Structure formats: C-alpha cells, structure tokens
Coordinates of C-alpha atoms and ligand atoms in Angstrom, one line a residue:
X7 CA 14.5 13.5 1.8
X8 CA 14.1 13.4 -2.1
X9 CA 11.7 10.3 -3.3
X10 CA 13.6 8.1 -5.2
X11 CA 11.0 8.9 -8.0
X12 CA 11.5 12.1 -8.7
X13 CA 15.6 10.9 -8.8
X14 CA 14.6 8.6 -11.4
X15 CA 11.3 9.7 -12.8
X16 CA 12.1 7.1 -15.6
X17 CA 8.3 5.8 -17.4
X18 CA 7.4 2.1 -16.4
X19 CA 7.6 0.8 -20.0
X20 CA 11.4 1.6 -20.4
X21 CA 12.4 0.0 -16.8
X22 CA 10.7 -2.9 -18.0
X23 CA 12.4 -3.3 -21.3
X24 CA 15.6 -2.9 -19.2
X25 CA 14.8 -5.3 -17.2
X26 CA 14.0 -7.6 -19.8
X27 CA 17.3 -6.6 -21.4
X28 CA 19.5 -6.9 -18.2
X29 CA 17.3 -9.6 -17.0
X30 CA 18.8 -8.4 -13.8
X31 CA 16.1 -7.1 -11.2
X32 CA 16.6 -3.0 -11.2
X33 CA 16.8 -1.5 -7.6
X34 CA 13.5 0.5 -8.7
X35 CA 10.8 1.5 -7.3
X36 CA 7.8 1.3 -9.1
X37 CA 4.8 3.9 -8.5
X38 CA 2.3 3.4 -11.7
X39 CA 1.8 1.4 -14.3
X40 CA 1.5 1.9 -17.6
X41 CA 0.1 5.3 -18.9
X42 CA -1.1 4.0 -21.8
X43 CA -4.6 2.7 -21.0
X44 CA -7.5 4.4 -18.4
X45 CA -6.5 1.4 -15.7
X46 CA -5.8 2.7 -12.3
X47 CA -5.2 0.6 -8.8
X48 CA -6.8 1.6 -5.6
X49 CA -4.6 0.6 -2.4
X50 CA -4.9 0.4 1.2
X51 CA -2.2 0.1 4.2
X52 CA -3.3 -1.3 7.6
X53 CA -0.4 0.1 9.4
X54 CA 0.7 -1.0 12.7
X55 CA 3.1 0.2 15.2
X56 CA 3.8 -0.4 18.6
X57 CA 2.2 3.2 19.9
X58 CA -0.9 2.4 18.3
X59 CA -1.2 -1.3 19.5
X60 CA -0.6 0.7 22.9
X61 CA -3.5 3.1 21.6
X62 CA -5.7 0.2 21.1
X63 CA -4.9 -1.7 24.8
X64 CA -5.9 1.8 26.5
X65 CA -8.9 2.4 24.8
X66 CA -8.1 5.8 23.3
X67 CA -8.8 4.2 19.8
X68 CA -11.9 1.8 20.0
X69 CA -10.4 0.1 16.4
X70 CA -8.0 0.2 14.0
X71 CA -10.4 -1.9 11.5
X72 CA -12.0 0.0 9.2
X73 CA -14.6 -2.4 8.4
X74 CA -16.7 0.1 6.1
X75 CA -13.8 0.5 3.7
X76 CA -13.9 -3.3 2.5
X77 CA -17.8 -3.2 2.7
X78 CA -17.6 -0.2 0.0
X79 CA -15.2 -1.7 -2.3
X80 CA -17.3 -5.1 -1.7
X81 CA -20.7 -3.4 -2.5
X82 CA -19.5 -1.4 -5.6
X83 CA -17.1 -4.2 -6.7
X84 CA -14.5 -2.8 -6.9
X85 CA -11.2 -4.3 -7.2
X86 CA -8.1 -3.2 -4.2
X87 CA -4.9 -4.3 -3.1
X88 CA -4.4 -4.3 0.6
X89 CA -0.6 -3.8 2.1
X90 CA -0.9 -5.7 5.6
X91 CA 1.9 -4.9 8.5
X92 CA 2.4 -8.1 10.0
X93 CA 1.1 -6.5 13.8
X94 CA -1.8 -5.7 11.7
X95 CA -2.8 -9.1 11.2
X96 CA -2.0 -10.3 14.4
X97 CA -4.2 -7.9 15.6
X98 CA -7.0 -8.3 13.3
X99 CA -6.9 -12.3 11.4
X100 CA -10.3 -12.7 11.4
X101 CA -10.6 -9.6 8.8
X102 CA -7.1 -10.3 7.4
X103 CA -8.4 -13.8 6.1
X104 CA -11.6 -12.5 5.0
X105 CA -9.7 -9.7 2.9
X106 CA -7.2 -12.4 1.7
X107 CA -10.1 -14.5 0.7
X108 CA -12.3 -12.3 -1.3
X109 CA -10.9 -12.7 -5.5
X110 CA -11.8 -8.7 -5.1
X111 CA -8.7 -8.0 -3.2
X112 CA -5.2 -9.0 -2.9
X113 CA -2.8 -8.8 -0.1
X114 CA 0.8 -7.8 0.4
X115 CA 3.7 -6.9 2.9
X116 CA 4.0 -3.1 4.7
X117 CA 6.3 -4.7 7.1
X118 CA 6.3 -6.4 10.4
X119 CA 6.0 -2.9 12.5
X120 CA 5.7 0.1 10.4
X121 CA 9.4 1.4 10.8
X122 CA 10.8 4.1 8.8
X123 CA 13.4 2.5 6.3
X124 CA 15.3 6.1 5.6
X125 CA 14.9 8.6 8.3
X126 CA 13.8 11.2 8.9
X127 CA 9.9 9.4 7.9
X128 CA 7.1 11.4 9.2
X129 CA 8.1 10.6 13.3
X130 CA 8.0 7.0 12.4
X131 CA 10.7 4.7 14.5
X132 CA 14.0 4.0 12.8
X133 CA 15.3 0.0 11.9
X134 CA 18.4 -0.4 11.8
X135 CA 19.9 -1.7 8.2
X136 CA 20.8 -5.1 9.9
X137 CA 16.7 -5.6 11.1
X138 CA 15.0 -4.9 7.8
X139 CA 15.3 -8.1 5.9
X140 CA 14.0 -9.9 9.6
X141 CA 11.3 -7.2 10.2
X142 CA 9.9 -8.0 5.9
X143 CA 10.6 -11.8 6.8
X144 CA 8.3 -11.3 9.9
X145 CA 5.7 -9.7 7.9
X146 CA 5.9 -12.0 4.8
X147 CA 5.6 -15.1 7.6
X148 CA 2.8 -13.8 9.6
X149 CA 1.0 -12.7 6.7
X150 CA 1.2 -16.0 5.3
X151 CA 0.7 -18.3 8.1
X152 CA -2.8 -16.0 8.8
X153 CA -4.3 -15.6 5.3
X154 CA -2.5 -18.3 3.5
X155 CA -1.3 -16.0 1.1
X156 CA 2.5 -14.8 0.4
X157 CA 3.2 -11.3 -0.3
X158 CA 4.8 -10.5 -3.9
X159 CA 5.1 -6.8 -3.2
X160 CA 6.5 -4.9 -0.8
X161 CA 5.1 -1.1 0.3
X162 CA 8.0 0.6 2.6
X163 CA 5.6 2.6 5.3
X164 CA 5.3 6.4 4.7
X165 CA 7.1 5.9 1.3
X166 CA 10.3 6.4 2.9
X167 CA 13.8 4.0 1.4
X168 CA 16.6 4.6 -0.4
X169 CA 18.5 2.8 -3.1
X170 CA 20.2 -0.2 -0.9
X171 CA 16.7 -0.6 1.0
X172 CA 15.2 -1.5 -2.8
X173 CA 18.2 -3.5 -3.6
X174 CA 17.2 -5.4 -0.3
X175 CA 13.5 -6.1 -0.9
X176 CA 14.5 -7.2 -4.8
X177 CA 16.7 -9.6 -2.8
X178 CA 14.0 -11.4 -1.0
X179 CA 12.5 -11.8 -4.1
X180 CA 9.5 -8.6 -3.6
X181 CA 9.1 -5.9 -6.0
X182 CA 9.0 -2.4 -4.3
X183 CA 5.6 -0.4 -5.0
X184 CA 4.5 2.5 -3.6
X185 CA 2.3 5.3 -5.3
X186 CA 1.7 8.3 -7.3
X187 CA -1.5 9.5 -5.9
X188 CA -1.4 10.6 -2.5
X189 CA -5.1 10.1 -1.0
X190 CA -3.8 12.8 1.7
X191 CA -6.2 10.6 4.4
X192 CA -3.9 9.8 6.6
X193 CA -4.8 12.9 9.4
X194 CA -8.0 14.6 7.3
X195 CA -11.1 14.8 9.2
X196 CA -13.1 16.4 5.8
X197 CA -14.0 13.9 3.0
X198 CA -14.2 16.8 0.1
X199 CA -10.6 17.6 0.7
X200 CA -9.6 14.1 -0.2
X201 CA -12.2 13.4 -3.1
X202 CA -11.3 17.0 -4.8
X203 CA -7.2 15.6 -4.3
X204 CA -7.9 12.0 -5.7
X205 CA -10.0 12.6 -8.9
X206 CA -7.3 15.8 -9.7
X207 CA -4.7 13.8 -9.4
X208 CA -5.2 10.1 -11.0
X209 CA -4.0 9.6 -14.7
X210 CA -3.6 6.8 -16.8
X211 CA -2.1 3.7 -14.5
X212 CA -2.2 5.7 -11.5
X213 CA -1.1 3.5 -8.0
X214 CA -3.8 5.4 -5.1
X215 CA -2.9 4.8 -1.2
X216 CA -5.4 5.0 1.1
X217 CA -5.5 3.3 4.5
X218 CA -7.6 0.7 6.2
X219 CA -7.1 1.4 9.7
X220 CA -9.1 4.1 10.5
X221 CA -7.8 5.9 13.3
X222 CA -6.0 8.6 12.2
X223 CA -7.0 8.6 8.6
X224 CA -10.9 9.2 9.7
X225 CA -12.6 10.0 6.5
X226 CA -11.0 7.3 4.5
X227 CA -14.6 5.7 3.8
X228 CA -17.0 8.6 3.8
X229 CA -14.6 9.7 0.7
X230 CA -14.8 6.6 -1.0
X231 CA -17.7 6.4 -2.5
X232 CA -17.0 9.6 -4.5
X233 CA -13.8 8.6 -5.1
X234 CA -15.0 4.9 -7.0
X235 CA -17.9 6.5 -8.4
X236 CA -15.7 9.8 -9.7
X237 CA -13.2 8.2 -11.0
X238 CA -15.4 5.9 -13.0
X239 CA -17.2 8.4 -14.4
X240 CA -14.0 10.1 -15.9
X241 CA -13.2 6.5 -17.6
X242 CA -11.5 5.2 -15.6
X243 CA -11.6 0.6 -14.3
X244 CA -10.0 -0.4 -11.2
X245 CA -7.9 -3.3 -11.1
X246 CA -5.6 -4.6 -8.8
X247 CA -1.5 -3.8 -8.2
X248 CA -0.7 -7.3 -9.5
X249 CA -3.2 -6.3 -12.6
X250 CA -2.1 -3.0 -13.5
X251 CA 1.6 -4.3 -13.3
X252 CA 0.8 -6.7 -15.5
X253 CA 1.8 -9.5 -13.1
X254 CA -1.4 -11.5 -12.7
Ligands
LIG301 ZN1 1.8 2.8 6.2

C-alpha cells in the first residue's frame, strides 16, 4: 500500500497556505513540520488491541507500561507527545492522567482498539468503514473522561489510511499526523540499531514515533537517552506536535 505521503509529498508550508486560501480543511496528512528551523517532535503510541489485553490477562506480558520512557523524557526535560488508544487508558489511567498532567507532554487519539484503517496493516484487525468514526469517538471519549484532556490530533495505528479515512478524521474535527522518522522499535531487541536509524534520519521539523508500551518494542528506553542527547547535540530542540505544528 503506497503512504499517502509519498502520493502527495507536497512541503507543509504550501498545504497550509492552501488551506488558508481554501479555508477548507485538506484531506492531508501531515508528517513534519516545517523544515525551516532545527525543531523536531518526539512521539509515543501506547497501542492497544484485544490480543495484547489477552497477552496481559495471561501473564505472557507482565506490562504494557513503559514507565521508564516518561521517566527519561521527565529527567532530561524533554518535551513528547503521547498518542493514547482508548483500551490503553482503560488499562493504564493512573499513568494516562499523570502523562496528561505533566506541561512536558501532551496527549492525543490512536484510536479505541488499534484497528488497521486500510488493509493490508502489518496483521493488524480490519474496521469496517461504518465503525471508524465510533471506534475515534470511543477513543476521543475515554481519553477525555480519564485525563480530562480532548485529543486534537489523530495518529491512524501502523500509519495505515487512505484518502476518505483523512476526509473522516477532518470531519470530527482532528487533524491527521503521523511521521517521517520511523524509530524502527516496534520488534528491535538492540538499542544501537535504533539510535544509528533516529539521529540519520531526523531533519529540520522531523515528527519521530516511538512507543510507550513496551512489549514488543523492548529497547524503546534503553535507546532514548542517546537518541535526546544525540539529537541535541546535532542542534536540534524538542517540542511538542501541537508546537512544531504551530498550533499551541
Ligand atoms: Zn500504534
């Protein structure tokens, strides 16, 4: 499945001038910011599906909090947006509200249960097109009602939509985001690999995902202290999506 990006690999600055011009929200999907200045956001998923809820009630996975990523970004202060699935936050609302909570972070919608929007997406479940706007509704209620805070951005899981699914999230009122640096944690046991991916990738307004939830993205933490500190020393100043976006 082509990514809608590299359909469209229009820069940031023109979609927003259309935008502006239209004053019609664009079915886009945005996956940086602006190139212009040595701003770059780090982001984290906390996915969620009903196999690894089952994971978690059989005790083959002891967590899917990984506590040590917050505590890193929280030590180093370092600015991150967080995309919650809404079975996420039931699951975990104690560490939800305290990542909601914390002016270091922000929080936003990956969905209610981590479905694949366009198919195929990685062995992720499909939704049909009549249960997306209910499962983002889910994920935008639970989120809220939990941390208090209502998502304004909307992260499809494993990147995977196509053009009416972006006119559909617009719709409720959510700007699509996903990236243009691909951590590569999500199944990498060895740190180095993503470091050495991260700090050759990232430019100028770079979006990074990462995940929080541990599990099957295992080095996710022991990479990211390199990662902050790598980046950094290249020039580069985290901010949040909202931030680099220019939507405070
Ligand atoms: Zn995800």
């Amino acid at each position: 499945m082509p990514r809608l990006a590299a359909a469209f690999p229009t820069c940031f600055l023109l979609l927003l001038t259309l935008a502006a011009a239209t004053s019609e929200p664009l079915a886009t999907l945005l996956t940086h910011g602006p190139r212009s200045t040595r701003r770059v956001a780090l982001t984290f998923d906390a996915d969620m599906t009903p196999g690894m809820e089952k994971a978690l009630q059989k005790g083959k996975v002891k967590s899917y909090d990984n506590v040590a990523v917050r505590q890193i970004l929280q030590a180093t202060h370092t600015p991150a947006t967080f995309f919650f699935t809404g079975m996420w936050v039931e699951e975990y609302p104690e560490p939800a509200r305290e990542i909601a909570q914390d002016p270091l972070f922000e929080v936003e919608d990956h969905s209610y249960d981590h479905p694949g929007f366009e198919q195929p997406c990685y062995g992720l479940a499909s939704i049909p097109q009549a249960q997306k706007v209910t499962d983002i509704e889910h994920a935008q209620s639970v989120i809220a009602r939990v941390t208090g805070v209502t998502p304004r951005y909307f992260r499809f899981p494993g990147g995977c939509e196509n053009a009416r699914d972006l006119t559909l999230v617009r719709s409720l009122g959510l700007i699509p985001v996903d990236w243009d640096v691909i951590s590569g944690d999500a199944g990498q046991p060895d740190p180095k690999v993503i470091i050495q991916k991260v700090l050759k990738e990232t430019q100028d307004g770079s979006i990074i995902v990462m995940h929080s939830h541990g599990g099957k993205a295992p080095a996710t933490a022991l990479a990211l202290p390199a990662i902050i500190a790598g980046l950094k020393t290249r020039g580069f100043t985290f901010v949040k999506v909202s931030d680099l976006l220019n939507r405070p």
